[in-house]
Short mmCIF file of C-alpha atoms in Angstrom, two decimals:
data_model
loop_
_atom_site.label_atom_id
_atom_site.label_comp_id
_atom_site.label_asym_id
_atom_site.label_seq_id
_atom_site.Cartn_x
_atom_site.Cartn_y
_atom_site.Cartn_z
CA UNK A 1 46.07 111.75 -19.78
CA UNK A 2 42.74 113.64 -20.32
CA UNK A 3 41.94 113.14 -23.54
CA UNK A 4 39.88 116.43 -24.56
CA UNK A 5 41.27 119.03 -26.11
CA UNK A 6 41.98 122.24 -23.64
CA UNK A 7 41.34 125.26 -24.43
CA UNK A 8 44.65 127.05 -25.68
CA UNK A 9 45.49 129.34 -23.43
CA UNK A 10 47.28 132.49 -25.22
CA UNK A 11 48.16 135.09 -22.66
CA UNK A 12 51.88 135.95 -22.28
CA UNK A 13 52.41 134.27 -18.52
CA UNK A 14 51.53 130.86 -20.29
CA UNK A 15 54.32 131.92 -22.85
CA UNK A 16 57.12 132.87 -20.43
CA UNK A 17 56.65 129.57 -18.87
CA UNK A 18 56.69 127.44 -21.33
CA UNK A 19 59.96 129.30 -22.66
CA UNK A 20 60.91 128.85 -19.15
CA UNK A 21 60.27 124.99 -18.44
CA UNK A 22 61.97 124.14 -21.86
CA UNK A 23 64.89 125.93 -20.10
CA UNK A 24 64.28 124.45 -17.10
CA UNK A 25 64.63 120.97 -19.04
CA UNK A 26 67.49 121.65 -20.99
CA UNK A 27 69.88 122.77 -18.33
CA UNK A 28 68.55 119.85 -16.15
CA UNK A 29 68.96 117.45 -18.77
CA UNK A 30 72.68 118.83 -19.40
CA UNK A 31 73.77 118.40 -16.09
CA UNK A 32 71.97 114.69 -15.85
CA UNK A 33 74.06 113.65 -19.00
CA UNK A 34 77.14 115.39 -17.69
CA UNK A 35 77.14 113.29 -14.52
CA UNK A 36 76.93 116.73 -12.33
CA UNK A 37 74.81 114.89 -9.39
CA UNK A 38 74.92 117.72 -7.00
CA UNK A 39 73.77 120.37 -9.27
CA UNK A 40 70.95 118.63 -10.66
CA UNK A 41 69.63 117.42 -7.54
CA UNK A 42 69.25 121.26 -6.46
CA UNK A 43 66.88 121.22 -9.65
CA UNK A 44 64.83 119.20 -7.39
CA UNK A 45 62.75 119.89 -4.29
CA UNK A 46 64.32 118.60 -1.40
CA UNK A 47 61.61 116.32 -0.79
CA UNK A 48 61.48 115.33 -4.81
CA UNK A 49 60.64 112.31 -5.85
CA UNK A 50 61.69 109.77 -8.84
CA UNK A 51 59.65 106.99 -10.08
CA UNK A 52 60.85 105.37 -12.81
CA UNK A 53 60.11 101.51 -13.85
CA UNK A 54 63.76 100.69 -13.80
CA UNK A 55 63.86 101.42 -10.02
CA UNK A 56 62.97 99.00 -7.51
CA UNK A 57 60.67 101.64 -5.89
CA UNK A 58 60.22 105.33 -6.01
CA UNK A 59 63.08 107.46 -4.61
CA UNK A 60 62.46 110.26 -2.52
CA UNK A 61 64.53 113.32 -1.29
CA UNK A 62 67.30 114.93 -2.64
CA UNK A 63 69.83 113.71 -0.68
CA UNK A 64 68.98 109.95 -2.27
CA UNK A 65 68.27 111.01 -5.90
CA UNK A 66 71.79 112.54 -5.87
CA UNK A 67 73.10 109.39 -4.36
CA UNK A 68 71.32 107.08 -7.55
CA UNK A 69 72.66 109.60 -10.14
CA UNK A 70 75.89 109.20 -8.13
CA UNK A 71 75.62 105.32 -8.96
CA UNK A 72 74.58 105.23 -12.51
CA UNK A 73 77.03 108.24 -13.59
CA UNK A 74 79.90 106.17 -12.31
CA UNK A 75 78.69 102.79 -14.05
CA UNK A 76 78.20 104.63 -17.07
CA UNK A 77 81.25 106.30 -17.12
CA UNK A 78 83.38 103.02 -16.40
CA UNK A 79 81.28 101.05 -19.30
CA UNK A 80 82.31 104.37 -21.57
CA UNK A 81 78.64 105.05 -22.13
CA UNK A 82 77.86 108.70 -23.21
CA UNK A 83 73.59 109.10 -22.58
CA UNK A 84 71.95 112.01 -24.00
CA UNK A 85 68.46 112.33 -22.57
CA UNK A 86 65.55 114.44 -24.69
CA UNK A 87 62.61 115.81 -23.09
CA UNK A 88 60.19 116.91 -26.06
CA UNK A 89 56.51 117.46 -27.09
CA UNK A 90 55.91 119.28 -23.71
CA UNK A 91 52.06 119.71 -22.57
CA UNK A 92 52.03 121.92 -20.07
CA UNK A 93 49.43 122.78 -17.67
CA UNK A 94 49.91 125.23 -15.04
CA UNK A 95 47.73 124.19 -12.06
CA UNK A 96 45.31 126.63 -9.74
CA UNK A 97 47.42 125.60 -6.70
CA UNK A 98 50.72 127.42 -8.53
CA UNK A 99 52.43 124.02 -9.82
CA UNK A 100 52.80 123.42 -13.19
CA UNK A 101 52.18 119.82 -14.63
CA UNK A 102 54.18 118.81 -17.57
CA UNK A 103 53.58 115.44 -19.41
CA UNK A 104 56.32 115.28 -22.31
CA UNK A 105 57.83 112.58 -24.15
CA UNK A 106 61.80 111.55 -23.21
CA UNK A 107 64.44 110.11 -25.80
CA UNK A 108 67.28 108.20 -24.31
CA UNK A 109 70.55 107.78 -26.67
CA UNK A 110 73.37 105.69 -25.54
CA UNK A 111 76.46 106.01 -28.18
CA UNK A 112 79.63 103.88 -26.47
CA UNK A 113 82.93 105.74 -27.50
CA UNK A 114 83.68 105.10 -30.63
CA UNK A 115 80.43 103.24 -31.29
CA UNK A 116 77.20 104.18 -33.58
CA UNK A 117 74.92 106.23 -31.65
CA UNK A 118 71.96 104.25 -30.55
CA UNK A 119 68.11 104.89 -29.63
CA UNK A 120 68.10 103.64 -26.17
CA UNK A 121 64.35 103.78 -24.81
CA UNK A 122 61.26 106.05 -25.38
CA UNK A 123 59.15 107.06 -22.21
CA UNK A 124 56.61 109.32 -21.08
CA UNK A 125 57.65 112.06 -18.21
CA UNK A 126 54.70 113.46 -16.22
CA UNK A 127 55.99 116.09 -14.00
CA UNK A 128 54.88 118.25 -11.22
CA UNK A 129 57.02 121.37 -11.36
CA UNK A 130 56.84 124.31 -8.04
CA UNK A 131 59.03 127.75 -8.46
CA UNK A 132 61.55 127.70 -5.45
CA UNK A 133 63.70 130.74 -4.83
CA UNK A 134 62.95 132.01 -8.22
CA UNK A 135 63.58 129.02 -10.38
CA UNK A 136 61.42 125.95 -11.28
CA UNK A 137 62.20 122.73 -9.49
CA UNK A 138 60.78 119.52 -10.21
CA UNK A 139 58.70 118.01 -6.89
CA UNK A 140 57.51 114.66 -8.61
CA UNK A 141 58.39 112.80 -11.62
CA UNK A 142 56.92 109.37 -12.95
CA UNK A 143 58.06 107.87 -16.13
CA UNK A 144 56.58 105.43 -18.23
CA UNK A 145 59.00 103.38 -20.81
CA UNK A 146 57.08 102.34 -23.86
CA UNK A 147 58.50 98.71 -24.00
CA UNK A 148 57.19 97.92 -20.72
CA UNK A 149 53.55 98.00 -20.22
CA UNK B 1 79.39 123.29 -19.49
CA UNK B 2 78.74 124.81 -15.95
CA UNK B 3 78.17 122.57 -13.93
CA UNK B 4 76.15 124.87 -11.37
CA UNK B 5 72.69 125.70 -11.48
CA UNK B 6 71.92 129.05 -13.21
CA UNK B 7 69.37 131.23 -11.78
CA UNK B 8 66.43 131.30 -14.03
CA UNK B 9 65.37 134.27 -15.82
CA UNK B 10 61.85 134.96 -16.13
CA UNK B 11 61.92 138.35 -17.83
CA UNK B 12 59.79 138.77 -21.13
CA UNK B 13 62.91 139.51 -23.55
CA UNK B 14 63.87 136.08 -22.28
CA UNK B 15 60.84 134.36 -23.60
CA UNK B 16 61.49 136.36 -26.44
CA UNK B 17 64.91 135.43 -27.29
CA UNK B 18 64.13 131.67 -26.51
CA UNK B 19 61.40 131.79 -29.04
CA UNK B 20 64.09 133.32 -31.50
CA UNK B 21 66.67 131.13 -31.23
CA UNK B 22 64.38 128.23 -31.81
CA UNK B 23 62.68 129.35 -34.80
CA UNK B 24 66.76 130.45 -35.92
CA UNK B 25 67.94 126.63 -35.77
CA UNK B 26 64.56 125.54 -37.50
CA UNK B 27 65.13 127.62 -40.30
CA UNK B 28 68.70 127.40 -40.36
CA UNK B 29 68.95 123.19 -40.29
CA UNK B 30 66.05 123.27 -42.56
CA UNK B 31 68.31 125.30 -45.20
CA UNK B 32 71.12 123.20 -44.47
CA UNK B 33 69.14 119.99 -45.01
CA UNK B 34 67.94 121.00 -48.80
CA UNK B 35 71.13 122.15 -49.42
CA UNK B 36 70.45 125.76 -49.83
CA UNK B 37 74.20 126.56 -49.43
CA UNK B 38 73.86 130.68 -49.97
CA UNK B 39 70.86 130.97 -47.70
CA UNK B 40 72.41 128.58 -44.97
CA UNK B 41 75.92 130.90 -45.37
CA UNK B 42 73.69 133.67 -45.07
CA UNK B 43 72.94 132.93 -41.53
CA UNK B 44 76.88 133.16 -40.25
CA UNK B 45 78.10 136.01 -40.03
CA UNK B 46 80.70 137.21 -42.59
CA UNK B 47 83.42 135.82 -40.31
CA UNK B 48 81.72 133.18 -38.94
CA UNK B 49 83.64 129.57 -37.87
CA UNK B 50 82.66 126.09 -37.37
CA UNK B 51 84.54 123.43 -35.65
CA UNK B 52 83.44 120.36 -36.09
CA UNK B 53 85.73 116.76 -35.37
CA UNK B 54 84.73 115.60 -38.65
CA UNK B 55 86.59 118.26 -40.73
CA UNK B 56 90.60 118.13 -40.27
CA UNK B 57 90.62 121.81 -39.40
CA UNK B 58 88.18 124.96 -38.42
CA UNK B 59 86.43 126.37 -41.50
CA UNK B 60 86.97 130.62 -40.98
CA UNK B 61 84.59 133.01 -43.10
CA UNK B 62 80.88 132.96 -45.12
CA UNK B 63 82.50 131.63 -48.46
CA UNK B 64 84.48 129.04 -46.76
CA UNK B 65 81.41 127.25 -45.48
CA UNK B 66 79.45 127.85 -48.47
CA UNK B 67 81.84 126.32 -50.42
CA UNK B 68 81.81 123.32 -47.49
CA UNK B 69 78.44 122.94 -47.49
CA UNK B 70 78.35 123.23 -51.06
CA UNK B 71 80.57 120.24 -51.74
CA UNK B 72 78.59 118.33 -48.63
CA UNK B 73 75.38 118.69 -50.32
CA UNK B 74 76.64 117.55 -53.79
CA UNK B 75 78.22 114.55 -51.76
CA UNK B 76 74.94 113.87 -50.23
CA UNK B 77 72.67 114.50 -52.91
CA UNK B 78 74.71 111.61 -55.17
CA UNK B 79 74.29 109.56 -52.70
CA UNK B 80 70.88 109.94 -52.53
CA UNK B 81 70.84 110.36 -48.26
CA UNK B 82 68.97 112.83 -46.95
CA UNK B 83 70.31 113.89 -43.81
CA UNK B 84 68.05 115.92 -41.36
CA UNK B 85 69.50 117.97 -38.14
CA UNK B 86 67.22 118.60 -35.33
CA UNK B 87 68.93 120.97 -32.31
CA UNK B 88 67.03 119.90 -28.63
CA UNK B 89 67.80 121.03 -25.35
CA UNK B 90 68.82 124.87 -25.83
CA UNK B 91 70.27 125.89 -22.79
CA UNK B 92 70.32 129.83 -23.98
CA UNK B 93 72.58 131.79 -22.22
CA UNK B 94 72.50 136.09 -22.78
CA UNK B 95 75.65 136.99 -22.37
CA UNK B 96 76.83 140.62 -20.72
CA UNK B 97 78.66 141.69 -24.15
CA UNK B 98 75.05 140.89 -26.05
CA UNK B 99 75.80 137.45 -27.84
CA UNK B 100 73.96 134.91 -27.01
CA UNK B 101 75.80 131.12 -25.82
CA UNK B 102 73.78 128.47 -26.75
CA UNK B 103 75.04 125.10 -25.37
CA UNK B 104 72.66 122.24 -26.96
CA UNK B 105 71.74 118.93 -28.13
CA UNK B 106 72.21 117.46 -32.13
CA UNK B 107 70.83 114.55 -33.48
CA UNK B 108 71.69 113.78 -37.55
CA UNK B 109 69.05 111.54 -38.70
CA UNK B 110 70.12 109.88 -41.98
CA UNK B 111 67.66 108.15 -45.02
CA UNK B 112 68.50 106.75 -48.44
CA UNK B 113 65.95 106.60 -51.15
CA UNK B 114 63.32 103.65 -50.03
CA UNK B 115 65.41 102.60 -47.06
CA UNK B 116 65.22 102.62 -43.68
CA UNK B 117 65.93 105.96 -41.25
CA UNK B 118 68.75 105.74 -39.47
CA UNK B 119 70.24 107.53 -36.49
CA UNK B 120 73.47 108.65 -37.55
CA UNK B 121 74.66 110.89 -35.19
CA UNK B 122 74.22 112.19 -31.38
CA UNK B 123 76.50 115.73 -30.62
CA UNK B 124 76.63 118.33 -28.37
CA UNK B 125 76.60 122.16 -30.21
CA UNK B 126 77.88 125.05 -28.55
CA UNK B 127 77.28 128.51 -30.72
CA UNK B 128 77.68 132.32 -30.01
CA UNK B 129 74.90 133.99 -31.69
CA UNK B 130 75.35 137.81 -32.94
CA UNK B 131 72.50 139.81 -34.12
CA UNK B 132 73.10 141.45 -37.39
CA UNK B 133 70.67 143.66 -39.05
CA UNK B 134 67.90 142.76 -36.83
CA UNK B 135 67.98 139.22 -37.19
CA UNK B 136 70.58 136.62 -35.30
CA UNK B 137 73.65 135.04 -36.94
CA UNK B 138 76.13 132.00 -36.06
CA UNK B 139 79.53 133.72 -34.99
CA UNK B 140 81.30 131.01 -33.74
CA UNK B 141 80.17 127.11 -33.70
CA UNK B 142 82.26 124.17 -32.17
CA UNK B 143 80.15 120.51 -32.30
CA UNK B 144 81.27 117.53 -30.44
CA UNK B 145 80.83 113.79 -31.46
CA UNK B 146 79.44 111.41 -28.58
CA UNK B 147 81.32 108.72 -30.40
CA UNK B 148 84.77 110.23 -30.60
CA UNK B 149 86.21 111.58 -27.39
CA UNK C 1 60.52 125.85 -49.47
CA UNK C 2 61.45 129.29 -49.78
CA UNK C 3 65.48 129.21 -49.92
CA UNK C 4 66.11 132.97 -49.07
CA UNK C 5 66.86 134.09 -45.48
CA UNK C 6 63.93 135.41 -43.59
CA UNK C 7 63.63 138.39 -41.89
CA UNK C 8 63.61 136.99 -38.11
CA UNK C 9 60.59 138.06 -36.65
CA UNK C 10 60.81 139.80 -32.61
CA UNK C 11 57.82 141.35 -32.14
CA UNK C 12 56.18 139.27 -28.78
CA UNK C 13 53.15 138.31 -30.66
CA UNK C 14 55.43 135.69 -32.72
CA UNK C 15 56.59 134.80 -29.15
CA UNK C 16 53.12 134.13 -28.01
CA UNK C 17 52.52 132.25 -31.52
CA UNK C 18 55.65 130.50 -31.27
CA UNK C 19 55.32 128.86 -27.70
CA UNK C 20 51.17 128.16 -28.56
CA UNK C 21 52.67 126.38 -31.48
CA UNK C 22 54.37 124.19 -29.71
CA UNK C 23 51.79 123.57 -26.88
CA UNK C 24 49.32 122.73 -29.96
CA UNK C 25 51.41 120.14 -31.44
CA UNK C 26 52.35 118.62 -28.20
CA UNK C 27 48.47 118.00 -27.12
CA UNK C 28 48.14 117.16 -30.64
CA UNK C 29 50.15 114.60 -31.21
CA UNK C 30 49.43 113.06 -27.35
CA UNK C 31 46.28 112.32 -28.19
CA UNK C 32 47.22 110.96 -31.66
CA UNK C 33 49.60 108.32 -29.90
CA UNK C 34 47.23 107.51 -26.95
CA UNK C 35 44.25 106.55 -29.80
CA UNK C 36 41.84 109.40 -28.34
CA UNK C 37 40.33 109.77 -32.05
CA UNK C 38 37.37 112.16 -31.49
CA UNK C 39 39.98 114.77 -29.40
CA UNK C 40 42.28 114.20 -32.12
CA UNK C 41 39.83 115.05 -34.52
CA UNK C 42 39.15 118.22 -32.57
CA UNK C 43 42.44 119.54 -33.34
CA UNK C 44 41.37 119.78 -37.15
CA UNK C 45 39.07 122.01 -39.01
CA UNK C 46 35.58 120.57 -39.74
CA UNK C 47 36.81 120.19 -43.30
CA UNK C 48 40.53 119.58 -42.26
CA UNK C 49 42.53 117.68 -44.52
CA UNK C 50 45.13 115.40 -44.38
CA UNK C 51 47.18 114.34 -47.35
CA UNK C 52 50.91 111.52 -46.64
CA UNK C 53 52.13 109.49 -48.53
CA UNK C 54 51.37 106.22 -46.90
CA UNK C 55 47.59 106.51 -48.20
CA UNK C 56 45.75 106.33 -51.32
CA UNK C 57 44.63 110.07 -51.25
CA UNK C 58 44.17 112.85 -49.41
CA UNK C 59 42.12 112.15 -46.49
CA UNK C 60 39.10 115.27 -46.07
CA UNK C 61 36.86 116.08 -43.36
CA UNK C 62 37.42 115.34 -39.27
CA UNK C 63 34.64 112.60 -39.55
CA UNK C 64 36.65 110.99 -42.10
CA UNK C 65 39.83 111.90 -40.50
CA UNK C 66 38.84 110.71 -37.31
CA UNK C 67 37.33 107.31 -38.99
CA UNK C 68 40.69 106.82 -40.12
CA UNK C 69 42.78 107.17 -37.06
CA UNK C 70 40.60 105.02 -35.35
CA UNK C 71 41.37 102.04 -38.14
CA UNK C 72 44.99 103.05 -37.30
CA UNK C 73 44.75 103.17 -34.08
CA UNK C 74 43.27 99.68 -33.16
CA UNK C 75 45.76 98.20 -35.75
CA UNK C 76 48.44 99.59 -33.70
CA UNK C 77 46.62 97.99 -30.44
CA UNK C 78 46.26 95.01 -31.91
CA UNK C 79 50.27 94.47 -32.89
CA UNK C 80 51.60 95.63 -29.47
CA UNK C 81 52.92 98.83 -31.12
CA UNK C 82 53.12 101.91 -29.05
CA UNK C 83 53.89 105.03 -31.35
CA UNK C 84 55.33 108.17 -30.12
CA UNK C 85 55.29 111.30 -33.05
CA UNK C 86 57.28 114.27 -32.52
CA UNK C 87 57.26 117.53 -34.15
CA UNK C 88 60.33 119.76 -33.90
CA UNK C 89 62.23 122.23 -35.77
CA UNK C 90 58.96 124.08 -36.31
CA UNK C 91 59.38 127.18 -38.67
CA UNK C 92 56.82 129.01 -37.89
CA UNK C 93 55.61 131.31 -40.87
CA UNK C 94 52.34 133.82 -39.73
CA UNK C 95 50.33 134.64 -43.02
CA UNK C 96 49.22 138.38 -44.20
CA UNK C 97 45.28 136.56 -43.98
CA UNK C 98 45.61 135.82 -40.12
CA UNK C 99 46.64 131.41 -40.98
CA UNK C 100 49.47 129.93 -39.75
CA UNK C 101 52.35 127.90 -42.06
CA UNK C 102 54.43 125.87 -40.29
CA UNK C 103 56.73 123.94 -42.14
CA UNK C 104 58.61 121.23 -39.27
CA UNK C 105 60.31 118.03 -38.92
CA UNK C 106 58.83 114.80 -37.67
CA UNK C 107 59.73 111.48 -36.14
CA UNK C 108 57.76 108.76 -35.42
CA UNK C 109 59.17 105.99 -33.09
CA UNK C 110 57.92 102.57 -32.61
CA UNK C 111 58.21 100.02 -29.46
CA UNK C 112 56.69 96.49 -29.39
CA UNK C 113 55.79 95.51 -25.77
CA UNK C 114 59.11 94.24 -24.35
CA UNK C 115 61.05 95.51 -27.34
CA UNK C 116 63.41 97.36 -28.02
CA UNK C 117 62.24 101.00 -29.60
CA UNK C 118 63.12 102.16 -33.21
CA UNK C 119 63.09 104.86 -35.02
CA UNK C 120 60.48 104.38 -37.84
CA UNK C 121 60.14 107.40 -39.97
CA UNK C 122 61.70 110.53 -40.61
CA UNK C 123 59.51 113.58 -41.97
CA UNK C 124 59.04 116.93 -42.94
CA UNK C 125 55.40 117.92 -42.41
CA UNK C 126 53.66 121.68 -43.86
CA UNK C 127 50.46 122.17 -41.95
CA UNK C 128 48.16 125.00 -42.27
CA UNK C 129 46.57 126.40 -38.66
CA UNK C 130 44.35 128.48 -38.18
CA UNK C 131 42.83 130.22 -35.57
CA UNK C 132 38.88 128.72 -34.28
CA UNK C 133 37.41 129.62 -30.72
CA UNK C 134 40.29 130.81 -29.46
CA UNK C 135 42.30 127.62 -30.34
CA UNK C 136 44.33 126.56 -33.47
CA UNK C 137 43.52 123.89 -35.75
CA UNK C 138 44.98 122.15 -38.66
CA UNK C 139 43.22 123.31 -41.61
CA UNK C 140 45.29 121.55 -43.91
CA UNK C 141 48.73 119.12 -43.57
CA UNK C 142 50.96 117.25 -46.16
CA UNK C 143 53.67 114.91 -45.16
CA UNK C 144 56.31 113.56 -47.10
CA UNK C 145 58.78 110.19 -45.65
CA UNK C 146 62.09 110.88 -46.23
CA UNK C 147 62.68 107.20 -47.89
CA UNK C 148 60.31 107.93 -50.64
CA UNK C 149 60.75 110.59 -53.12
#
């Protein structure tokens, strides 16, 4: 991360999107946890990409980050595990080019059914977000998971 | 939930609301936590319900939840816990009839006097919010337990 | 706190404040965990001060401020211990003399390298902001743990 302070930036486009990317988040988050693969891979680009330490490598496309959310919503539904993940803290920074890079911090809780709920991991989420057809859509994502360094 | 994705709105009295609603549940959980039970009441609406697994039926109306929360607090308070609610992941939805549906994240974070902070719950909070007298209320609420399904 | 049920505040230049609130404590609290002292200490007034529970007294002044989260910060390094603090349920509060009160939650999480992460404190932080070359600043903060009362 750059680690001088920005100047705040105060005019009302900079509010409407950062109303709009915790929105964005949200929804996309909701679907994630609700195991609806198809709808939050259209929150992606179709060329979006996923990298994420508990991958063997970086996943590209739409077509196979809907296939991996596929996987891991079935093996989470058979093991009864109910994930909630957080996006929070959001620094955004909208970009000349028209992208907006977000670096947040990400919660994942794991409660089993009929279990205590449980903190699951802690990460960092830096995302490159484009507007597609109206809406935001995330084009890149790496994430970062605190216990691995 | 809806499973499809929602077109995003961009419009300022979007921003707007979003800002609301947030600085609604910060208030609102932050009367709740130090048990202001008149104050927190204040912020149904006269008829207002909540429907939550952990109570054997629906509470209906203002003085029915004060006197809920009420007894809660007292429970709490000997106890010495003190319980904090944080809402995450607003997915705000305007509705045509002018409520608002917010479907969105809970966590209940629980402490006892010099011990240690403890996760106690992870839920899933669906509300319609009226506005009364300039300001939003809580008409309806219905909260879901990750560990009981 | 005050117990009574705000007004709720629409006008769009609480929207503006509310969103630039967030974006403040975001940047804020990134550079806090990723031990960039001097930007840190850029986020306070020159005679910021800082007053929790966990030290002696009330720390004054960014150089001292900024002395002191450097101490933390390589004692953190030096155990493996990567903190993440989050802000949320920020009631935001604008003042009649232009400051800021925010009174909001806080968490702070904790992972060793290759362990597992944990939640470490819960909070309820009161900050003062105010308004310096077009940025805000933390004039003044005060942060009480939820285990110690």
């Amino acid at each position: 991360m750059t680690t001088q302070a920005a100047p705040q930036v105060r005019d009302s486009a900079f509010d409407r999107l950062y109303s709009e990317v915790q929105q964005f988040y949200a929804r996309h988050m909701q679907l994630l946890d609700a195991g609806a693969a198809d709808a939050w891979g259209a929150t992606f680009t179709a060329d979006g990409s996923f990298d994420v330490p508990t991958l063997p490598e970086p996943v590209h496309g739409r077509e196979n980050l809907v296939a991996m959310m596929r996987r891991t919503a079935a093996e989470l539904a058979a093991a009864g595990d109910q994930r909630r993940h957080w996006h929070g803290m959001l620094d955004v920074q909208p970009q000349p080019d028209g992208t907006v890079l977000v670096r947040c911090y990400a919660l994942v809780f794991s409660t089993l059914e009929g279990g205590e709920p449980r903190l699951h991991r802690t990460c960092v989420c830096t995302d490159v977000l484009v507007r597609e057809e109206g809406g935001l859509r995330v084009r890149s994502r790496r994430v970062t998971r605190d216990d691995l360094r």
